[in-house]
Coordinates of C-alpha atoms in Angstrom, one line a residue:
M1 CA 30.4 -10.7 -3.4
R2 CA 30.2 -9.7 -7.1
T3 CA 28.5 -13.0 -7.9
L4 CA 26.0 -12.6 -5.0
L5 CA 25.1 -9.1 -6.1
L6 CA 24.6 -10.2 -9.7
I7 CA 22.4 -13.1 -8.7
T8 CA 20.3 -10.9 -6.4
L9 CA 19.9 -8.3 -9.2
L10 CA 19.0 -10.9 -11.8
C11 CA 16.4 -12.6 -9.5
Y12 CA 14.6 -9.3 -9.0
T13 CA 14.9 -8.4 -12.6
Q14 CA 13.3 -11.7 -13.6
L15 CA 10.6 -11.2 -11.0
C16 CA 9.6 -7.6 -11.6
F17 CA 10.9 -6.1 -14.8
T18 CA 8.5 -7.6 -17.3
Q19 CA 6.6 -4.8 -18.9
I20 CA 2.8 -5.0 -18.8
E21 CA 0.2 -3.5 -21.1
S22 CA 0.0 0.2 -20.8
A23 CA -3.0 2.1 -19.5
P24 CA -5.2 3.3 -22.4
I25 CA -5.4 7.0 -23.2
I26 CA -9.0 7.7 -22.3
N27 CA -11.1 10.6 -21.1
E28 CA -12.9 9.3 -18.0
G29 CA -14.3 11.1 -15.0
E30 CA -15.9 14.6 -14.9
G31 CA -14.0 17.8 -14.7
P32 CA -11.9 19.5 -13.5
Y33 CA -14.5 22.3 -13.3
P34 CA -13.7 26.0 -12.9
Q35 CA -15.5 25.6 -9.6
L36 CA -16.7 22.5 -7.7
I37 CA -18.6 22.7 -4.4
I38 CA -19.1 19.6 -2.3
R39 CA -22.1 20.4 -0.2
G40 CA -23.0 19.5 3.4
A41 CA -20.5 16.7 4.0
T42 CA -19.0 15.6 7.3
L43 CA -15.3 16.3 7.1
I44 CA -12.5 13.9 8.2
N45 CA -9.5 16.0 7.3
S46 CA -6.8 13.6 8.5
T47 CA -4.8 16.2 10.6
G48 CA -6.0 14.5 13.8
A49 CA -9.0 16.8 14.2
P50 CA -12.3 15.0 14.9
P51 CA -15.1 14.9 12.2
I52 CA -17.0 18.1 11.7
G53 CA -20.0 18.9 9.6
P54 CA -21.9 20.0 7.7
V55 CA -19.2 21.7 5.6
D56 CA -19.0 23.0 2.1
I57 CA -15.7 22.5 0.3
V58 CA -15.0 24.8 -2.6
I59 CA -12.5 23.7 -5.3
K60 CA -11.3 25.7 -8.3
N61 CA -9.9 23.5 -11.1
D62 CA -7.8 21.2 -8.9
Q63 CA -7.2 23.3 -5.8
I64 CA -9.1 23.6 -2.6
T65 CA -10.0 27.3 -2.0
K66 CA -12.4 27.2 0.9
V67 CA -13.6 24.8 3.6
K68 CA -16.6 26.4 5.3
T69 CA -18.8 25.1 8.2
V70 CA -22.3 25.9 7.1
G71 CA -24.5 24.7 10.0
Y72 CA -25.2 22.2 12.7
P73 CA -26.1 18.5 12.6
G74 CA -29.8 18.0 12.3
V75 CA -30.6 21.7 11.7
A76 CA -31.7 23.1 8.3
I77 CA -28.8 24.8 6.6
D78 CA -29.2 28.6 6.0
S79 CA -28.5 29.0 2.3
S80 CA -27.3 32.5 2.8
R81 CA -24.3 31.2 4.7
R82 CA -23.1 28.9 1.9
P83 CA -20.6 29.6 -0.8
Q84 CA -22.3 30.5 -4.1
L85 CA -22.0 28.5 -7.2
M86 CA -20.5 30.4 -10.1
A87 CA -21.4 30.1 -13.8
G88 CA -20.0 26.9 -15.2
G89 CA -19.6 25.4 -11.7
H90 CA -20.6 22.0 -10.5
E91 CA -21.8 20.8 -7.1
I92 CA -22.2 17.5 -5.4
D93 CA -24.8 17.0 -2.7
A94 CA -22.9 15.2 0.0
Y95 CA -25.3 15.9 2.9
G96 CA -25.2 12.9 5.3
K97 CA -22.0 11.6 3.6
Y98 CA -18.4 11.7 4.6
V99 CA -15.4 13.3 2.8
L100 CA -11.8 12.5 3.5
P101 CA -8.5 13.0 1.7
G102 CA -7.4 10.7 -1.1
L103 CA -5.5 7.7 0.2
V104 CA -1.8 7.2 -0.3
D105 CA -0.5 3.6 -1.0
M106 CA 3.2 3.6 0.0
H107 CA 3.8 0.2 -1.5
G108 CA 2.0 0.0 -4.8
H109 CA 3.5 -2.4 -7.4
I110 CA 1.7 -1.8 -10.7
G111 CA 2.0 -5.5 -11.6
G112 CA 3.8 -7.6 -14.2
K113 CA 3.4 -10.1 -16.9
S114 CA 3.9 -13.0 -14.4
Q115 CA 0.7 -11.8 -12.7
G116 CA -1.1 -11.3 -16.0
T117 CA -2.3 -7.8 -15.0
T118 CA -2.8 -4.8 -17.1
A119 CA -2.2 -1.2 -16.0
E120 CA -5.9 -0.3 -16.5
Y121 CA -6.9 -3.2 -14.2
V122 CA -4.6 -2.2 -11.4
F123 CA -5.2 1.6 -11.6
K124 CA -8.9 1.3 -11.6
L125 CA -8.9 -1.0 -8.6
W126 CA -6.8 1.6 -6.7
L127 CA -9.0 4.6 -7.7
A128 CA -12.1 2.6 -6.9
H129 CA -10.9 2.3 -3.3
G130 CA -10.0 6.0 -3.0
I131 CA -6.3 5.6 -3.6
T132 CA -5.2 8.8 -5.4
T133 CA -1.4 8.5 -4.9
I134 CA 0.9 5.4 -5.1
R135 CA 4.6 4.9 -4.6
E136 CA 5.9 2.3 -7.0
P137 CA 8.7 0.6 -5.1
S138 CA 10.9 -1.0 -7.8
C139 CA 9.4 0.4 -11.1
G140 CA 8.8 -3.2 -12.0
N141 CA 7.9 -2.3 -15.6
G142 CA 11.0 -0.3 -16.1
L143 CA 11.8 3.3 -15.1
D144 CA 10.9 4.8 -18.5
W145 CA 7.5 3.0 -18.5
T146 CA 6.7 4.2 -15.0
L147 CA 7.8 7.8 -15.7
E148 CA 5.7 7.9 -18.8
H149 CA 2.6 6.7 -16.8
K150 CA 3.5 9.2 -14.1
K151 CA 3.4 12.0 -16.7
L152 CA 0.2 10.8 -18.3
S153 CA -1.5 10.6 -14.9
A154 CA -0.3 14.1 -14.0
Q155 CA -1.8 15.3 -17.3
N156 CA -5.0 13.3 -16.6
K157 CA -4.8 11.5 -19.9
I158 CA -5.1 8.1 -18.2
T159 CA -7.4 6.9 -15.4
A160 CA -4.7 6.4 -12.7
P161 CA -3.5 7.6 -9.3
R162 CA -0.5 9.9 -9.3
I163 CA 2.7 7.9 -9.2
Q164 CA 6.0 8.3 -7.4
A165 CA 8.7 6.2 -9.1
Y166 CA 11.3 4.5 -6.8
T167 CA 13.7 2.6 -9.0
V168 CA 15.2 -0.7 -7.6
F169 CA 18.8 -0.1 -6.9
G170 CA 21.0 -1.3 -9.8
Q171 CA 18.2 -1.4 -12.4
G172 CA 19.7 -0.9 -15.9
S173 CA 23.3 -1.6 -14.8
K174 CA 25.0 -4.1 -17.1
E175 CA 27.5 -5.0 -14.5
P176 CA 27.2 -5.7 -10.7
I177 CA 27.7 -2.5 -8.7
A178 CA 30.6 -3.7 -6.6
T179 CA 32.3 -0.4 -5.4
P180 CA 31.1 2.7 -3.5
E181 CA 32.1 4.9 -6.5
A182 CA 30.0 2.7 -8.8
A183 CA 27.1 3.0 -6.4
R184 CA 27.3 6.8 -6.3
N185 CA 27.5 7.0 -10.0
W186 CA 24.4 4.8 -10.4
V187 CA 22.5 7.0 -7.9
K188 CA 23.4 10.1 -9.9
Q189 CA 22.3 8.6 -13.1
N190 CA 19.0 7.5 -11.5
A191 CA 18.4 11.0 -10.3
T192 CA 19.2 12.4 -13.8
K193 CA 16.7 10.1 -15.4
G194 CA 13.9 11.6 -13.2
A195 CA 13.3 8.9 -10.5
D196 CA 11.7 10.1 -7.3
G197 CA 13.7 7.7 -5.2
I198 CA 15.3 4.3 -4.8
K199 CA 14.1 0.9 -3.5
F200 CA 16.8 -1.1 -1.9
F201 CA 16.9 -4.8 -1.0
G202 CA 20.2 -4.9 0.9
L203 CA 23.8 -4.5 -0.2
A204 CA 27.3 -4.9 1.1
P205 CA 27.7 -2.3 3.8
K206 CA 30.2 0.1 2.0
I207 CA 28.1 0.1 -1.1
F208 CA 24.8 0.6 0.7
D209 CA 26.3 3.4 2.8
A210 CA 27.7 5.2 -0.3
A211 CA 24.4 4.8 -2.2
L212 CA 22.2 6.1 0.6
R213 CA 24.3 9.1 1.4
E214 CA 24.6 10.1 -2.2
N215 CA 20.8 9.7 -2.7
K216 CA 20.2 11.9 0.4
R217 CA 22.7 14.5 -0.8
L218 CA 20.7 14.7 -4.1
G219 CA 17.5 15.2 -2.2
L220 CA 15.8 11.9 -3.2
R221 CA 14.0 9.6 -0.9
S222 CA 14.4 5.9 -0.4
A223 CA 12.7 2.7 0.8
C224 CA 14.2 -0.7 1.8
H225 CA 13.3 -4.3 2.2
H226 CA 16.2 -5.5 4.2
A227 CA 16.6 -8.9 2.6
Q228 CA 18.1 -11.6 4.8
L229 CA 21.0 -12.0 2.4
D230 CA 22.8 -9.0 3.9
V231 CA 20.8 -8.1 7.1
A232 CA 23.3 -9.7 9.5
R233 CA 25.8 -7.0 8.4
W234 CA 23.5 -4.1 7.9
N235 CA 20.2 -3.7 9.6
V236 CA 17.6 -0.9 9.7
L237 CA 19.6 1.2 12.2
H238 CA 22.6 1.4 9.8
S239 CA 20.3 2.3 7.0
A240 CA 18.4 5.0 8.9
E241 CA 21.7 6.6 10.0
A242 CA 23.0 6.6 6.4
G243 CA 19.9 8.4 5.2
L244 CA 17.2 5.8 4.4
T245 CA 13.8 7.5 4.7
T246 CA 11.4 4.5 5.0
M247 CA 11.6 0.8 5.8
E248 CA 9.3 -1.7 4.2
H249 CA 7.7 -4.7 6.0
W250 CA 9.7 -5.5 9.1
Y251 CA 12.9 -7.1 7.9
G252 CA 16.0 -5.5 9.5
L253 CA 14.1 -4.3 12.6
P254 CA 14.1 -7.5 14.7
E255 CA 17.8 -8.0 13.7
A256 CA 18.5 -4.5 15.2
L257 CA 16.8 -5.7 18.4
F258 CA 18.9 -8.9 18.9
V259 CA 20.6 -9.0 22.3
D260 CA 21.7 -12.7 22.6
K261 CA 22.7 -13.3 19.0
T262 CA 23.9 -11.6 15.9
I263 CA 22.3 -13.9 13.2
Q264 CA 18.8 -15.2 13.0
D265 CA 18.4 -18.7 14.4
Y266 CA 18.2 -20.5 11.0
P267 CA 17.6 -24.3 10.9
L268 CA 20.7 -25.9 9.6
D269 CA 18.9 -27.2 6.5
Y270 CA 17.5 -23.7 5.6
N271 CA 17.7 -22.5 2.0
Y272 CA 16.7 -18.9 1.3
Q273 CA 15.7 -19.8 -2.2
N274 CA 13.1 -22.2 -0.8
E275 CA 10.3 -19.7 -0.1
Q276 CA 8.6 -21.9 2.5
H277 CA 11.8 -21.9 4.4
R278 CA 12.1 -18.2 4.0
F279 CA 8.6 -17.2 5.2
E280 CA 8.3 -20.0 7.7
E281 CA 11.4 -18.8 9.6
A282 CA 10.4 -15.2 9.2
G283 CA 7.4 -16.0 11.4
R284 CA 9.7 -17.0 14.2
L285 CA 11.9 -13.9 14.0
W286 CA 10.2 -11.3 16.3
K287 CA 10.4 -13.7 19.3
Q288 CA 14.2 -13.7 18.9
A289 CA 14.3 -9.9 19.4
A290 CA 14.5 -7.9 22.6
A291 CA 11.3 -8.0 24.7
P292 CA 8.9 -5.1 24.3
F293 CA 9.8 -2.0 26.4
S294 CA 13.2 -3.5 27.4
D295 CA 16.2 -1.2 27.5
H296 CA 17.5 -2.3 24.1
W297 CA 14.0 -2.2 22.6
N298 CA 13.7 1.4 23.8
T299 CA 17.1 2.3 22.6
V300 CA 16.5 1.2 19.0
M301 CA 13.1 2.9 18.9
D302 CA 14.5 6.2 20.3
S303 CA 17.3 6.1 17.7
L304 CA 14.8 5.8 14.8
L305 CA 12.6 8.5 16.3
K306 CA 15.4 11.0 16.4
L307 CA 16.1 10.4 12.7
D308 CA 12.5 11.1 11.8
F309 CA 12.3 7.7 10.3
T310 CA 9.2 6.3 8.6
I311 CA 7.9 2.7 9.1
D312 CA 5.7 1.3 6.3
P313 CA 4.7 -2.1 7.8
T314 CA 2.6 -3.6 5.1
F315 CA 0.9 -5.9 7.7
N316 CA -1.7 -7.1 5.2
I317 CA 0.7 -8.8 2.7
Y318 CA 1.7 -11.4 5.3
E319 CA -1.7 -12.1 6.6
A320 CA -2.1 -15.4 4.8
S321 CA 0.9 -16.6 6.9
R322 CA -1.3 -16.5 10.0
D323 CA -4.6 -17.4 8.3
L324 CA -4.3 -18.9 4.9
H325 CA -7.9 -20.0 4.4
R326 CA -9.1 -16.4 5.2
A327 CA -6.8 -14.9 2.6
R328 CA -7.7 -17.5 -0.1
R329 CA -11.4 -17.0 0.4
E330 CA -11.7 -13.2 0.6
E331 CA -15.0 -12.6 -1.2
W332 CA -13.7 -10.2 -3.8
H333 CA -11.5 -12.9 -5.4
E334 CA -14.4 -14.6 -7.0
I335 CA -15.5 -11.4 -8.7
Y336 CA -12.4 -9.3 -9.4
T337 CA -9.3 -11.5 -9.5
I338 CA -8.2 -12.5 -13.0
P339 CA -7.2 -16.1 -13.7
D340 CA -3.5 -15.4 -14.3
L341 CA -3.2 -13.5 -11.0
W342 CA -5.0 -16.3 -9.1
R343 CA -2.6 -18.9 -10.6
F344 CA 0.3 -16.7 -9.5
F345 CA -1.0 -16.9 -5.9
L346 CA -1.2 -20.7 -5.9
P347 CA 1.6 -22.8 -4.4
S348 CA 4.7 -22.7 -6.5
K349 CA 8.4 -23.1 -6.2
I350 CA 9.1 -20.3 -8.6
S351 CA 6.4 -17.6 -8.1
H352 CA 7.5 -15.1 -5.4
G353 CA 5.3 -15.2 -2.3
S354 CA 3.6 -18.5 -3.3
Y355 CA 5.2 -20.4 -0.5
W356 CA 2.3 -22.8 0.4
H357 CA 4.3 -26.0 -0.1
F358 CA 2.8 -27.5 3.0
W359 CA 1.5 -24.7 5.2
G360 CA -0.2 -25.6 8.4
T361 CA -1.2 -24.9 12.0
E362 CA 2.3 -24.7 13.4
Q363 CA 3.3 -22.0 10.9
E364 CA 0.1 -20.0 11.5
V365 CA 0.5 -20.1 15.3
D366 CA 4.1 -18.8 14.9
W367 CA 2.9 -16.0 12.7
R368 CA 0.1 -15.0 15.0
D369 CA 2.7 -14.6 17.8
N370 CA 4.9 -12.7 15.3
Y371 CA 2.2 -10.2 14.6
Q372 CA 1.6 -9.5 18.3
L373 CA 5.2 -8.5 18.8
W374 CA 5.5 -6.6 15.5
M375 CA 2.3 -4.7 16.1
T376 CA 3.4 -3.8 19.6
F377 CA 6.5 -2.1 18.2
V378 CA 4.7 -0.3 15.4
N379 CA 1.9 1.0 17.7
E380 CA 4.3 2.2 20.3
Y381 CA 6.4 3.9 17.6
K382 CA 3.3 5.8 16.6
N383 CA 2.5 6.6 20.2
R384 CA 5.9 8.2 20.7
G385 CA 5.5 10.4 17.7
G386 CA 6.9 8.2 14.9
R387 CA 5.5 8.2 11.4
V388 CA 3.8 5.0 10.3
T389 CA 2.3 4.9 6.9
A390 CA 0.0 2.5 5.0
G391 CA 1.3 0.4 2.1
S392 CA -0.3 -2.7 0.5
D393 CA 2.3 -4.5 -1.6
S394 CA -0.7 -6.1 -3.4
G395 CA -0.4 -8.5 -6.3
F396 CA 1.3 -11.1 -4.1
I397 CA 0.2 -13.6 -1.4
Y398 CA -3.6 -13.5 -2.2
K399 CA -3.8 -9.7 -1.9
L400 CA -5.7 -7.9 -4.6
Y401 CA -5.0 -4.3 -5.5
G402 CA -7.2 -1.8 -3.6
F403 CA -8.8 -4.4 -1.4
G404 CA -5.5 -5.3 0.2
Y405 CA -4.9 -1.6 1.0
I406 CA -8.2 -1.3 2.9
R407 CA -7.2 -4.5 4.8
E408 CA -4.0 -2.7 5.8
L409 CA -6.1 0.0 7.4
E410 CA -8.0 -2.6 9.4
L411 CA -4.7 -4.2 10.6
L412 CA -3.4 -0.8 11.7
R413 CA -6.6 -0.6 13.8
E414 CA -5.8 -4.1 15.1
A415 CA -2.4 -2.9 16.1
G416 CA -3.9 -0.3 18.4
F417 CA -4.3 2.8 16.2
H418 CA -7.4 4.9 16.8
P419 CA -9.4 5.1 13.5
L420 CA -8.4 8.8 13.2
E421 CA -4.8 7.7 13.5
V422 CA -5.4 5.1 10.8
I423 CA -6.7 7.7 8.4
R424 CA -3.8 10.0 9.2
S425 CA -1.3 7.2 8.4
A426 CA -3.2 6.5 5.2
T427 CA -3.2 10.2 4.1
L428 CA -1.1 12.9 5.7
Y429 CA 1.7 10.7 6.9
G430 CA 2.0 9.1 3.5
A431 CA 2.2 12.5 1.9
E432 CA 4.9 13.6 4.5
A433 CA 7.0 10.5 3.8
L434 CA 6.9 11.3 0.1
G435 CA 7.7 15.0 0.6
M436 CA 4.3 15.9 -0.9
D437 CA 2.4 17.2 2.2
D438 CA 2.3 20.7 0.8
E439 CA 0.1 19.3 -2.0
I440 CA -1.9 16.3 -0.7
G441 CA -2.7 14.4 2.4
S442 CA -5.2 16.6 4.1
I443 CA -8.3 18.7 3.1
E444 CA -6.9 22.2 3.6
V445 CA -7.0 25.4 1.6
G446 CA -4.2 25.5 -1.0
K447 CA -3.9 21.7 -1.4
K448 CA -4.9 19.6 -4.4
A449 CA -8.4 18.4 -4.8
D450 CA -7.8 14.7 -3.9
L451 CA -10.8 13.6 -2.0
I452 CA -13.1 10.6 -1.3
I453 CA -16.8 10.8 -0.8
I454 CA -18.6 7.8 0.9
D455 CA -22.1 7.4 2.4
E456 CA -21.0 5.6 5.5
N457 CA -18.7 6.6 8.4
P458 CA -15.4 4.8 7.9
L459 CA -14.3 5.6 11.5
V460 CA -17.2 3.4 12.8
N461 CA -16.4 0.6 10.4
L462 CA -13.4 0.6 8.1
K463 CA -14.9 -2.2 6.1
V464 CA -17.2 0.3 4.3
L465 CA -14.1 1.4 2.4
Y466 CA -13.9 -2.0 0.6
G467 CA -15.3 -1.9 -2.9
T468 CA -17.7 -4.7 -1.9
G469 CA -18.8 -2.6 1.1
A470 CA -20.0 -4.2 4.3
I471 CA -22.9 -6.4 5.3
K472 CA -25.5 -4.8 7.5
L473 CA -28.8 -5.9 8.9
T474 CA -31.6 -3.3 8.6
E475 CA -34.3 -2.7 11.2
D476 CA -36.6 -4.6 8.8
N477 CA -34.3 -7.7 9.2
E478 CA -33.1 -7.2 5.6
I479 CA -29.5 -8.0 4.7
V480 CA -28.0 -5.1 2.6
R481 CA -24.6 -4.0 1.4
V482 CA -23.6 -0.5 2.5
G483 CA -20.6 1.6 1.7
G484 CA -18.0 1.4 -1.0
V485 CA -16.5 4.7 -2.1
L486 CA -19.0 6.7 -4.2
H487 CA -16.6 9.3 -5.7
T488 CA -12.9 9.4 -5.9
I489 CA -11.7 12.9 -6.8
K490 CA -8.1 13.3 -8.1
D491 CA -6.7 16.6 -9.4
G492 CA -10.3 17.9 -9.3
I493 CA -11.6 15.1 -11.6
I494 CA -14.6 13.2 -10.3
Y495 CA -14.5 9.5 -10.8
D496 CA -17.5 7.2 -10.2
A497 CA -15.8 4.6 -8.0
K498 CA -18.5 2.0 -8.5
K499 CA -18.3 2.4 -12.2
L500 CA -14.6 1.8 -12.0
L501 CA -15.2 -1.4 -10.2
Q502 CA -17.7 -2.4 -12.9
D503 CA -15.0 -1.9 -15.4
V504 CA -12.7 -4.2 -13.4
R505 CA -15.4 -6.8 -13.1
R506 CA -15.8 -6.7 -16.9
I507 CA -12.1 -7.2 -17.4
A508 CA -12.1 -10.2 -15.0
E509 CA -15.2 -11.7 -16.6
E510 CA -13.7 -11.5 -20.1
A511 CA -10.5 -13.1 -18.9
K512 CA -12.4 -15.9 -17.2
A513 CA -14.7 -16.5 -20.2
K514 CA -11.7 -16.6 -22.5
E515 CA -10.2 -19.4 -20.4
G516 CA -13.3 -21.1 -19.1
F517 CA -11.9 -20.5 -15.7
E518 CA -13.8 -20.0 -12.4
I519 CA -12.1 -19.2 -9.1
S520 CA -15.2 -19.9 -7.1
Q521 CA -17.5 -22.8 -6.6
P522 CA -20.5 -22.9 -8.9
G523 CA -23.1 -20.3 -8.0
M524 CA -20.8 -18.1 -5.9
D525 CA -20.9 -15.2 -8.3
A526 CA -24.7 -15.3 -8.4
F527 CA -24.8 -15.3 -4.6
F528 CA -22.6 -12.2 -4.4
E529 CA -24.6 -10.5 -7.1
R530 CA -27.9 -11.1 -5.3
I531 CA -26.9 -9.9 -1.9
G532 CA -24.7 -7.1 -3.2
K533 CA -27.6 -5.2 -4.9

């Protein structure tokens, strides 16, 4: 067991803990202003209320002080009913536009040297897509690095979302953590260092139980990817009962739903370290679980609901498993994906998530069936009052930061969520899961000024949230690009989202030019440039 724990820790250390280039200290964005008024927008406030507008939203420095309905659709607004702009104040004309809370990415790895990313590249992709808060589940550049960037973001000295730092369990320990007492001691040290929580991958039961209970006693939160190495002994029900606050992906949940077995039906030549084996068999896991709405299925769901447990499914990060060609050819790769990251995505025996050794129709069909069962559980969990959040896990498996998160919203919609439920999962429920809902997650008086302004209705078409926008045919039979976030406001600072994307494009173009590398076929960049204007 000591050897297994050490091997697991070293594997994740090699994968994640390679510090990347820090974000530059730079004064970007406008504000915060002593007063900011967003005028005439249609409000989607994420509490479950339907859209309403026109409204004026008044912000002082970085706090919302008033949300006022100022008229009726299609009727001229009476200026005497509107909040007045004070000296030194600033206003944004958002008439005909939509405003919603800043998005929360519950699974936001900042990147690593193996992917070739820089912090600036990742942060700007997030902010350009309206993501104002991320949870870093592993602190892959080291806890000190992550906490420093968290502080700089809070001080608005760097262009970045606010950061919640969840250290991977055991990080920094020179020896394997092999006893409950050692686990409790590490958890105490982690809290003392200033971490917001812990990310687990699975442990021996006694050690896992001790760590979770101590973490809960200290008031910290937690996330877990229930890796197959220990899930036969400890699944999501055990974790939730011991104090785990959120589960990542789906691992550990089908295993809790087994009724005719206790161990996944692995082929006898299976090797977990062979990632095609690992992900291929993962696509056959849900059909081994109890049938939807069966007695055992309902019992597991009810148990999790009673514990106020949060599911963060990260549907998007596995989408290439059911449609590899789609994921590889997502149009933003040609423009925004840097060469090192693209190479990291390609088939490899050593890069995590690059399991395309020989991926084909049979694997994709299994994964499509897998998604149907997985989505059925997640949607019903939401229907019964459970908290489901939105996380991307981008930087792996052909998913690019920011873009992958918006795809996650589309997949929540595919699972059965109403678009208003999707936005709530992406905002208020994420804030609740982080214990930050008194500050962020909805547009209400007293909360921080974290907002998105967009000129298209995302409820009608979530694709307009992509940085590339959505294709639309006009009445004049002209193909145009519409959407893309216009402004991302974080802590009252107004960022030009499209300029942030231009910065990322420049970073990508410089990296390509340095290497003479092109992801796309000749002329593809010119094509996107032409139709994207």
